[in-house]
Short mmCIF file of C-alpha atoms in Angstrom, two decimals:
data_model
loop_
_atom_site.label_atom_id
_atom_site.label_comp_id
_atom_site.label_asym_id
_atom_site.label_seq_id
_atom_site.Cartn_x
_atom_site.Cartn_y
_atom_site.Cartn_z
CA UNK A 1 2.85 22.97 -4.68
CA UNK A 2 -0.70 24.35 -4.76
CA UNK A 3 -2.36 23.54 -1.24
CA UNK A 4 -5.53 22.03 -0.34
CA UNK A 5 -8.10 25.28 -0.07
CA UNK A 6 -11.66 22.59 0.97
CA UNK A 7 -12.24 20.96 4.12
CA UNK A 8 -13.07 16.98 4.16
CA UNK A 9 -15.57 15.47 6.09
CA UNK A 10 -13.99 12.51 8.45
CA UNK A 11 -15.77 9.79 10.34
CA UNK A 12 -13.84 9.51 13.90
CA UNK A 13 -14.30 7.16 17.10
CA UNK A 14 -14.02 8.95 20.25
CA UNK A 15 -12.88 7.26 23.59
CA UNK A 16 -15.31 9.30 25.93
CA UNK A 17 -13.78 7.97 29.23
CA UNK A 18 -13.21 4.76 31.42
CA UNK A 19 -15.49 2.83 29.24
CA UNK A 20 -16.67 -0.90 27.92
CA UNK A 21 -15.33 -1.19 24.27
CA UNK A 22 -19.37 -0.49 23.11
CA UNK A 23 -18.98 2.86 24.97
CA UNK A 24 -17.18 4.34 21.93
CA UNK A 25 -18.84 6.90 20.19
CA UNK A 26 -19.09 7.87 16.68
CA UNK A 27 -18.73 11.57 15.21
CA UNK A 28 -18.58 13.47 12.27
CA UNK A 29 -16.87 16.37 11.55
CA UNK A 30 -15.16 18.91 8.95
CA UNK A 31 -11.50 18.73 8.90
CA UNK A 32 -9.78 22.07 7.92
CA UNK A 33 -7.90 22.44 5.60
CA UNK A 34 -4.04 21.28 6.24
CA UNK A 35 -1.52 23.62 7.10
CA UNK A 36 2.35 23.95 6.16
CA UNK A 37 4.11 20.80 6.03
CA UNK A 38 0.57 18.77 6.32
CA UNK A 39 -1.13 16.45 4.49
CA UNK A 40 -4.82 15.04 4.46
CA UNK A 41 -4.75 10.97 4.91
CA UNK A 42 -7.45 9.18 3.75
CA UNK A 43 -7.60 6.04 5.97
CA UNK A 44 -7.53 2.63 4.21
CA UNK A 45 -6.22 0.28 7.39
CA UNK A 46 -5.67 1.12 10.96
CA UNK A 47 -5.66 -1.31 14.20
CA UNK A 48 -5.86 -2.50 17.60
CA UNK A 49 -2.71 -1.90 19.93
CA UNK A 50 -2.25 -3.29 23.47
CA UNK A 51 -2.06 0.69 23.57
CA UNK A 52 -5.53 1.39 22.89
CA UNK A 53 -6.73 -1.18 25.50
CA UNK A 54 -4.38 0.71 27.79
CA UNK A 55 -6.35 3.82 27.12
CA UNK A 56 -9.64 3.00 27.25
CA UNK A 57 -8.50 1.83 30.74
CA UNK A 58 -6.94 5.68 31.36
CA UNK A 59 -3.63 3.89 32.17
CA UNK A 60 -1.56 4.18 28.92
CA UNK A 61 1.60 6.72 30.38
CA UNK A 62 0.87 10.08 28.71
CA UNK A 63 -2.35 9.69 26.87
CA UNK A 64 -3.97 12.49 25.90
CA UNK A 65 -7.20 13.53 28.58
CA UNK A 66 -10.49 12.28 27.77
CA UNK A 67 -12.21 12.85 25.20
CA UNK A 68 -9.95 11.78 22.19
CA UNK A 69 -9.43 10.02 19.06
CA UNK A 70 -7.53 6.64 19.41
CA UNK A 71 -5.77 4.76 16.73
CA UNK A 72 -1.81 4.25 17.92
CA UNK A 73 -0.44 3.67 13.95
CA UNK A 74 -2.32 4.19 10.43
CA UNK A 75 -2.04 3.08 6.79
CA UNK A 76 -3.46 5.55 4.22
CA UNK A 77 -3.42 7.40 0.75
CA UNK A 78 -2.53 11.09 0.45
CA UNK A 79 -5.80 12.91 -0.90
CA UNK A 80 -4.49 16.46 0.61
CA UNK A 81 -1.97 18.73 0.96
CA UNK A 82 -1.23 21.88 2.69
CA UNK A 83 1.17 24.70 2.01
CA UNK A 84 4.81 23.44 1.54
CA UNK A 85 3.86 19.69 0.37
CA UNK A 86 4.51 18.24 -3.08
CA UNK A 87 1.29 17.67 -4.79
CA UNK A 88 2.61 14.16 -6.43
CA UNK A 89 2.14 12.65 -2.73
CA UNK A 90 -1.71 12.90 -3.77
CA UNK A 91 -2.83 9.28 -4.18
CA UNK A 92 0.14 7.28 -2.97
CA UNK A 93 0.05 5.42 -0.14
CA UNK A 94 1.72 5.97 3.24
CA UNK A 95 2.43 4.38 6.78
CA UNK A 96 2.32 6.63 9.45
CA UNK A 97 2.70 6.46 13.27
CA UNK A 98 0.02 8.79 15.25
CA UNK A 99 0.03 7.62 19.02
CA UNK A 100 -4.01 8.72 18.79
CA UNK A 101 -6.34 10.01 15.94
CA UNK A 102 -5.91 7.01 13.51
CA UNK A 103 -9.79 5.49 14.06
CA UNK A 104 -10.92 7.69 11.61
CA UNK A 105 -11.79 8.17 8.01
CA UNK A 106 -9.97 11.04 7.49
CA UNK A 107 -7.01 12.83 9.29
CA UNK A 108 -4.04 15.03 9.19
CA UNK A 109 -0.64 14.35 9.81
CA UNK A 110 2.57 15.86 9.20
CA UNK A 111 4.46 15.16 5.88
CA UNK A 112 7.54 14.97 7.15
CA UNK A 113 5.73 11.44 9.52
CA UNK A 114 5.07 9.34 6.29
CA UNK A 115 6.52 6.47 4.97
CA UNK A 116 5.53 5.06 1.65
CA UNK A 117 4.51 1.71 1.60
CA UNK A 118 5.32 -0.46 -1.58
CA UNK A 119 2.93 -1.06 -4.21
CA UNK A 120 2.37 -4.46 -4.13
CA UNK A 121 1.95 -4.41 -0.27
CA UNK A 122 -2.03 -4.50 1.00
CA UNK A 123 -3.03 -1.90 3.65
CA UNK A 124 -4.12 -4.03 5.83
CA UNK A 125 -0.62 -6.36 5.44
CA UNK A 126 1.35 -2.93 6.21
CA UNK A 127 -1.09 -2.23 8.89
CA UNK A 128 0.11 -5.17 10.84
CA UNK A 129 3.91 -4.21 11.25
CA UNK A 130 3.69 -0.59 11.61
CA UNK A 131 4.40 -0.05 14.91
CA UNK A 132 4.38 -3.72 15.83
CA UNK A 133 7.16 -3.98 12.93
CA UNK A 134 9.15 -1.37 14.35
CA UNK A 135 9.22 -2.04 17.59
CA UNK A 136 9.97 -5.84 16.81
CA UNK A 137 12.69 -4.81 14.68
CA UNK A 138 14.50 -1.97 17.13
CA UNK A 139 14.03 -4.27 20.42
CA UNK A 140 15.79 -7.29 17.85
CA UNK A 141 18.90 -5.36 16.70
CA UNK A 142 18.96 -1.74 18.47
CA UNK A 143 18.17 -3.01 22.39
CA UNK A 144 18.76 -6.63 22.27
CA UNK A 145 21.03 -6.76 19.27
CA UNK A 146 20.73 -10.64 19.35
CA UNK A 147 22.79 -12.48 16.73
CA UNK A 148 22.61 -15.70 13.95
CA UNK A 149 22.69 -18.73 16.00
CA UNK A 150 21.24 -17.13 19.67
CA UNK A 151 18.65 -18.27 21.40
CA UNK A 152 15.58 -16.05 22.38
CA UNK A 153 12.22 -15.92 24.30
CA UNK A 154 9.38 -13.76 23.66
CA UNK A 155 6.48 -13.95 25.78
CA UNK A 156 2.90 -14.00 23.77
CA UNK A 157 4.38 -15.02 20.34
CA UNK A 158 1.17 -15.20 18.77
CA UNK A 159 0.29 -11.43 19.32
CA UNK A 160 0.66 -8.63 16.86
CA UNK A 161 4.60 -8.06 18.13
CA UNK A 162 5.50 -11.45 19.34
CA UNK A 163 4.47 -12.81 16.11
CA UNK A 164 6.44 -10.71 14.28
CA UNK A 165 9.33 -10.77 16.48
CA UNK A 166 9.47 -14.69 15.91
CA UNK A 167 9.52 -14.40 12.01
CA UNK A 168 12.19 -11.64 11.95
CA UNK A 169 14.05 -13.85 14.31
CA UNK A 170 13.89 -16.78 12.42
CA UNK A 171 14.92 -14.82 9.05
CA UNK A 172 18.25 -13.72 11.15
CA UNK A 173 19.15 -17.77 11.90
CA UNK A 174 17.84 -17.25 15.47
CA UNK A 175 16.62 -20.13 17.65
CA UNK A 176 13.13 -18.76 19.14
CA UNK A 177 10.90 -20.03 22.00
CA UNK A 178 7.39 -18.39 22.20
CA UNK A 179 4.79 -18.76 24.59
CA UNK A 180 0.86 -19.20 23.79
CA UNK A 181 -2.23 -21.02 24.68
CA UNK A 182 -2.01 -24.13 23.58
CA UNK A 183 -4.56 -23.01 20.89
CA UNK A 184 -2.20 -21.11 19.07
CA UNK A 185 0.77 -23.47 18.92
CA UNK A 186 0.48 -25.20 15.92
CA UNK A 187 0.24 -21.49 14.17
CA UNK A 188 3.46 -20.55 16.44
CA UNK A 189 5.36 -23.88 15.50
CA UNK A 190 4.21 -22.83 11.80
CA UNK A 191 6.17 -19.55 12.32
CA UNK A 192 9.16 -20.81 13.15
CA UNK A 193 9.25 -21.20 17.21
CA UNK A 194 9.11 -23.80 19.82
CA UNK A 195 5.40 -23.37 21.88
CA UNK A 196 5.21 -23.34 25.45
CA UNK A 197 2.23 -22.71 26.84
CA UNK A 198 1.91 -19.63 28.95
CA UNK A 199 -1.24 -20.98 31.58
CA UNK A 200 1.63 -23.88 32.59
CA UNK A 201 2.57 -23.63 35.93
CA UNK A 202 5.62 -24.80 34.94
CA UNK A 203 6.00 -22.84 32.59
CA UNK A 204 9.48 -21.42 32.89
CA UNK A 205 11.24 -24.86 34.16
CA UNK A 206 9.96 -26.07 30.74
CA UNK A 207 12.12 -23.05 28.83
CA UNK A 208 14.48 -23.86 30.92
CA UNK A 209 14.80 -27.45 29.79
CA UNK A 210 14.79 -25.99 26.39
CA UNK A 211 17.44 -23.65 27.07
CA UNK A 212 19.64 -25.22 29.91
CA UNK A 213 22.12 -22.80 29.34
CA UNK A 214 20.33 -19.86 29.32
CA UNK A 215 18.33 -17.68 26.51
CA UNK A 216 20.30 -14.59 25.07
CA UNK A 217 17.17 -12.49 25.22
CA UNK A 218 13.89 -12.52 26.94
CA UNK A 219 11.09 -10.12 25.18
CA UNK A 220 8.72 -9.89 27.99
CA UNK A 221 5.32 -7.35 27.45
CA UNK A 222 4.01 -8.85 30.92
CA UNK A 223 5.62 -7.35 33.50
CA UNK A 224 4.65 -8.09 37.28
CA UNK A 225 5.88 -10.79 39.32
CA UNK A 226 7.11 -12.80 36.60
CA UNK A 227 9.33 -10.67 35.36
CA UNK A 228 11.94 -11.79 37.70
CA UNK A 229 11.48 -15.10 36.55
CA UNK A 230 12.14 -13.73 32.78
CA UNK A 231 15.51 -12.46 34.31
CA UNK A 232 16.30 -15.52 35.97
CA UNK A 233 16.16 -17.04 32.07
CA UNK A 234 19.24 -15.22 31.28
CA UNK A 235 22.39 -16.40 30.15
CA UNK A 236 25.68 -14.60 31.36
CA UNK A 237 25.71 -11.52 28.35
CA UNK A 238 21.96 -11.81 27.97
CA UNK A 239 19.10 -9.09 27.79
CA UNK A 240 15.28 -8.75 29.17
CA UNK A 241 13.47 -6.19 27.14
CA UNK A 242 10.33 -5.43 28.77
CA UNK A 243 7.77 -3.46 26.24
CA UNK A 244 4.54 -3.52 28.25
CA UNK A 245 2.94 -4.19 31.76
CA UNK A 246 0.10 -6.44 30.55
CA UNK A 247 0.36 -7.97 34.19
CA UNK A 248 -1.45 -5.02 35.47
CA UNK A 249 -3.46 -3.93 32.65
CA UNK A 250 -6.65 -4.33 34.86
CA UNK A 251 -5.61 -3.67 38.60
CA UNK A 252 -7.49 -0.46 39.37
CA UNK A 253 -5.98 3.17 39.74
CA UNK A 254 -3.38 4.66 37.55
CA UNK A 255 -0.73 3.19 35.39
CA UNK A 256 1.89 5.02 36.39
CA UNK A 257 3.20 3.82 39.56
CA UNK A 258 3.26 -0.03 37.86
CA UNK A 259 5.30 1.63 35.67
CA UNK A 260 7.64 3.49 37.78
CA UNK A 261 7.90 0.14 39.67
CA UNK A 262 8.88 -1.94 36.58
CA UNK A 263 11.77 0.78 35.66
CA UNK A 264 13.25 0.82 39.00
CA UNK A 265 13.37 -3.10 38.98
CA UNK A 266 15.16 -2.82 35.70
CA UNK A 267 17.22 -0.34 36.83
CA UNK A 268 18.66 -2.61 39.41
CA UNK A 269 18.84 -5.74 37.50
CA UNK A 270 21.22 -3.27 34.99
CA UNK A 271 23.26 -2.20 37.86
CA UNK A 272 24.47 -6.15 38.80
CA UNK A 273 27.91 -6.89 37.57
CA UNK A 274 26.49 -10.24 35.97
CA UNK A 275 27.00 -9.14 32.46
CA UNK A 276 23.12 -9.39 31.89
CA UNK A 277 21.09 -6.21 30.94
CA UNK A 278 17.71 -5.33 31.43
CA UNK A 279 15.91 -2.21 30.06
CA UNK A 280 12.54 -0.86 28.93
CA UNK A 281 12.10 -0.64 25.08
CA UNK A 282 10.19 3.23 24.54
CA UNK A 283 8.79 3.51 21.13
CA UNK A 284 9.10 7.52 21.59
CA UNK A 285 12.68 7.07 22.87
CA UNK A 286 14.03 10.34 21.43
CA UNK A 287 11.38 11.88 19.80
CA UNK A 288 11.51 15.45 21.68
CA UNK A 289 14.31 16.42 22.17
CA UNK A 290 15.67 14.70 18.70
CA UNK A 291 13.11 14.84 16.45
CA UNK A 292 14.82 14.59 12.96
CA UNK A 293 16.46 11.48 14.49
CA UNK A 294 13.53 9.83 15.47
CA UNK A 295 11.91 10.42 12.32
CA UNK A 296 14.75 9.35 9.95
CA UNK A 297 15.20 6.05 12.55
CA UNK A 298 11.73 5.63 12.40
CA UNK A 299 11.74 5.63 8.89
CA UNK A 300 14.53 3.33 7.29
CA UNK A 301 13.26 0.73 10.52
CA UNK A 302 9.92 0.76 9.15
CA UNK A 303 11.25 0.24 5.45
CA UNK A 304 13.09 -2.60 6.29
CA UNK A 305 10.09 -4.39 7.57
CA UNK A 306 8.02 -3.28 4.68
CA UNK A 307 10.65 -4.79 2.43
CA UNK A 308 10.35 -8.04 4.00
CA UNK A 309 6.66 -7.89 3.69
CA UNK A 310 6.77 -7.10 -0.06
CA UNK A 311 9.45 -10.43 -0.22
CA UNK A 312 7.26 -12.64 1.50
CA UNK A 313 9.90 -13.11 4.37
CA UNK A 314 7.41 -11.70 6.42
CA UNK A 315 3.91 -12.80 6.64
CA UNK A 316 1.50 -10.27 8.38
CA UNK A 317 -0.89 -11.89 10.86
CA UNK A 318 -4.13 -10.37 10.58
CA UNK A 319 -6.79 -11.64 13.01
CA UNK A 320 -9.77 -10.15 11.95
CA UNK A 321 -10.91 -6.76 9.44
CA UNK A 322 -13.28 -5.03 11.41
CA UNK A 323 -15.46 -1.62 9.82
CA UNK A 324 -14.73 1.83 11.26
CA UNK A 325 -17.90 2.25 12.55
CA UNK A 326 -17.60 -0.81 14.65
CA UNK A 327 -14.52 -0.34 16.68
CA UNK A 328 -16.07 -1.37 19.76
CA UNK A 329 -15.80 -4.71 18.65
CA UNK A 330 -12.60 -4.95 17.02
CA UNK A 331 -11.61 -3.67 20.43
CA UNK A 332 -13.35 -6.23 22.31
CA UNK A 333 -12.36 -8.93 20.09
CA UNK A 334 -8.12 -7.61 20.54
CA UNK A 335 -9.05 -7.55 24.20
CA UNK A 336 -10.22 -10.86 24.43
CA UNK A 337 -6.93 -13.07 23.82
CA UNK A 338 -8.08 -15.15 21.62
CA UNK A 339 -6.60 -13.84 18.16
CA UNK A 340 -3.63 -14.70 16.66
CA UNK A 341 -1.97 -11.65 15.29
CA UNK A 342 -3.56 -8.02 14.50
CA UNK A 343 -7.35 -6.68 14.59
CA UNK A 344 -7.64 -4.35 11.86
CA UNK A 345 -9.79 -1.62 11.17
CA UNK A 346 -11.00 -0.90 7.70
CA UNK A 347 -12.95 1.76 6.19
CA UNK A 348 -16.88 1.38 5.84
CA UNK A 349 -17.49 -1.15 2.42
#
């Protein structure tokens, strides 16, 4: 298990501050060398994240302070490794989840953090359901737990999660409504849903009319004052799994008091003895104070989705390969709505 004794050179975006997405800068620096348990990952897909468009805002909970590397989730191949690390990961190809530092050429993350990602799988492909795999997958069948033959919503089914969420869905047997612009819902009909569009006023009577009954689950990244009308969707025994407050992704000052709003409301939705349940789906749910848990869950979750990737049963929806060097514009182009599935980020041709 000889280590890696030279330093590699790495390309890297840096988020400066409250910026446009062409106030990104570019640097270059040497990398040292990895230490125990480390390995050196040579980027060959990474992505755009409702995350990252959090953070350039300065209202993603817990981001690091400005100045830093963003990149939420990162696809590469193993051209390092420190003290500790089997030298046969060299030149195999992993999945790995950062939170920041993936928009870069180069990086290092822990071994123990990889997942390998099947041969016959293209980086870009895996790219896509990283994170957005994961967390499709856990809010499915670890928060939800939704079942063959239920009926679900999820809000913005032709984003990187909703998208996903649909397909798994429909694998399982499970009815699924998803809201879009009308642009998109010929692509989200392809999928496997019923569209709705989401600028309808009347929007939710329509899901309603869909679903007179009631939906078993809601998957709702909006937030705000709409939310209540997600819970209002709910059928006696149902769930609303809020992931994200897109709602108030632009209203000025911090993020976390929207935040701390949204888990109170959910909090007392929970607390009604209706039978429905409401909670907030945490990606990092677990991760400090059980970190061999996380990782392990983290793990065999991912490697289901990457599974149904290499079958087919899952087709990743990639919106647009963007260069490294211009991540301004992937992140403008995520930012602007008008994508159907994932901007990736690719190394330089």
């Amino acid at each position: 298990m000889n280590a890696t004794t030279t330093t590699t050179r790495a390309t890297e975006i840096v988020l400066p501050g409250v910026v446009e997405p062409d106030g990104l800068h570019v640097q270059v620096r040497d990398l040292p060398a990895p230490s125990q348990g480390q390995v050196v990952l040579r980027m060959d897909a990474t992505g755009v994240s409702f995350a990252e468009q959090q953070m350039r805002l300065g209202k993603y909970y817990d981001q690091p302070a400005f100045p830093f590397v963003p990149g939420y989730d990162v696809v590469g191949t193993v051209v390092g490794t420190g003290p500790g690390v089997d030298r046969d990961l060299r030149g195999h190809r992993f999945a790995v989840v950062t939170k920041v530092g993936g928009w870069a050429s180069h990086l290092i993350v822990e071994a123990a953090d990889l997942v390998p990602v099947p041969d016959g799988v293209d980086a870009a492909a895996a790219e896509t359901v990283v994170v957005n795999g994961v967390t499709a997958w856990q809010m499915m069948y670890r928060t939800a737990k939704v079942e063959r033959g239920d009926t679900i919503v999820v809000l913005g089914a032709n984003g990187g999660v909703g998208s996903t969420l649909v397909q798994l869905a429909r694998h399982a047997g499970i009815k699924v409504i998803g809201t879009a612009s009308a642009r998109h819902h010929d692509a989200v009909r392809e999928l496997g849903a019923i569209p709705v569009d989401y600028r309808d006023p009347t929007m939710y009577a329509r899901i309603r009319e869909l679903a007179p009954e009631g939906v078993h689950a809601v998957f709702d990244h909006v937030g705000g004052p709409a939310l209540h009308d997600s819970w209002k969707l709910l059928r006696s025994g149902g769930a609303l799994v809020n992931y994200g407050s897109a709602a108030t992704k632009d209203e000025p000052g911090s993020g976390t008091l929207p935040v701390l709003k949204l888990f109170g409301q959910l909090m007392v939705w929970n607390a009604l003895p209706n039978g429905k349940r409401a909670g907030f789906y945490n990606f990092w749910a677990g991760k400090r104070f059980r970190p061999a848990s996380f990782r392990a869950r983290l793990a065999a979750d991912l490697t289901q989705v990457l599974e149904l990737v290499e079958a087919g049963v899952l087709k990743p929806q990639i919106a647009a390969r963007i260069p490294l060097s211009e991540a301004g514009a992937a992140l403008a182009l995520a930012e602007s709505r008008t994508v159907l599935g994932k901007v990736v980020i690719v190394p330089e041709p």
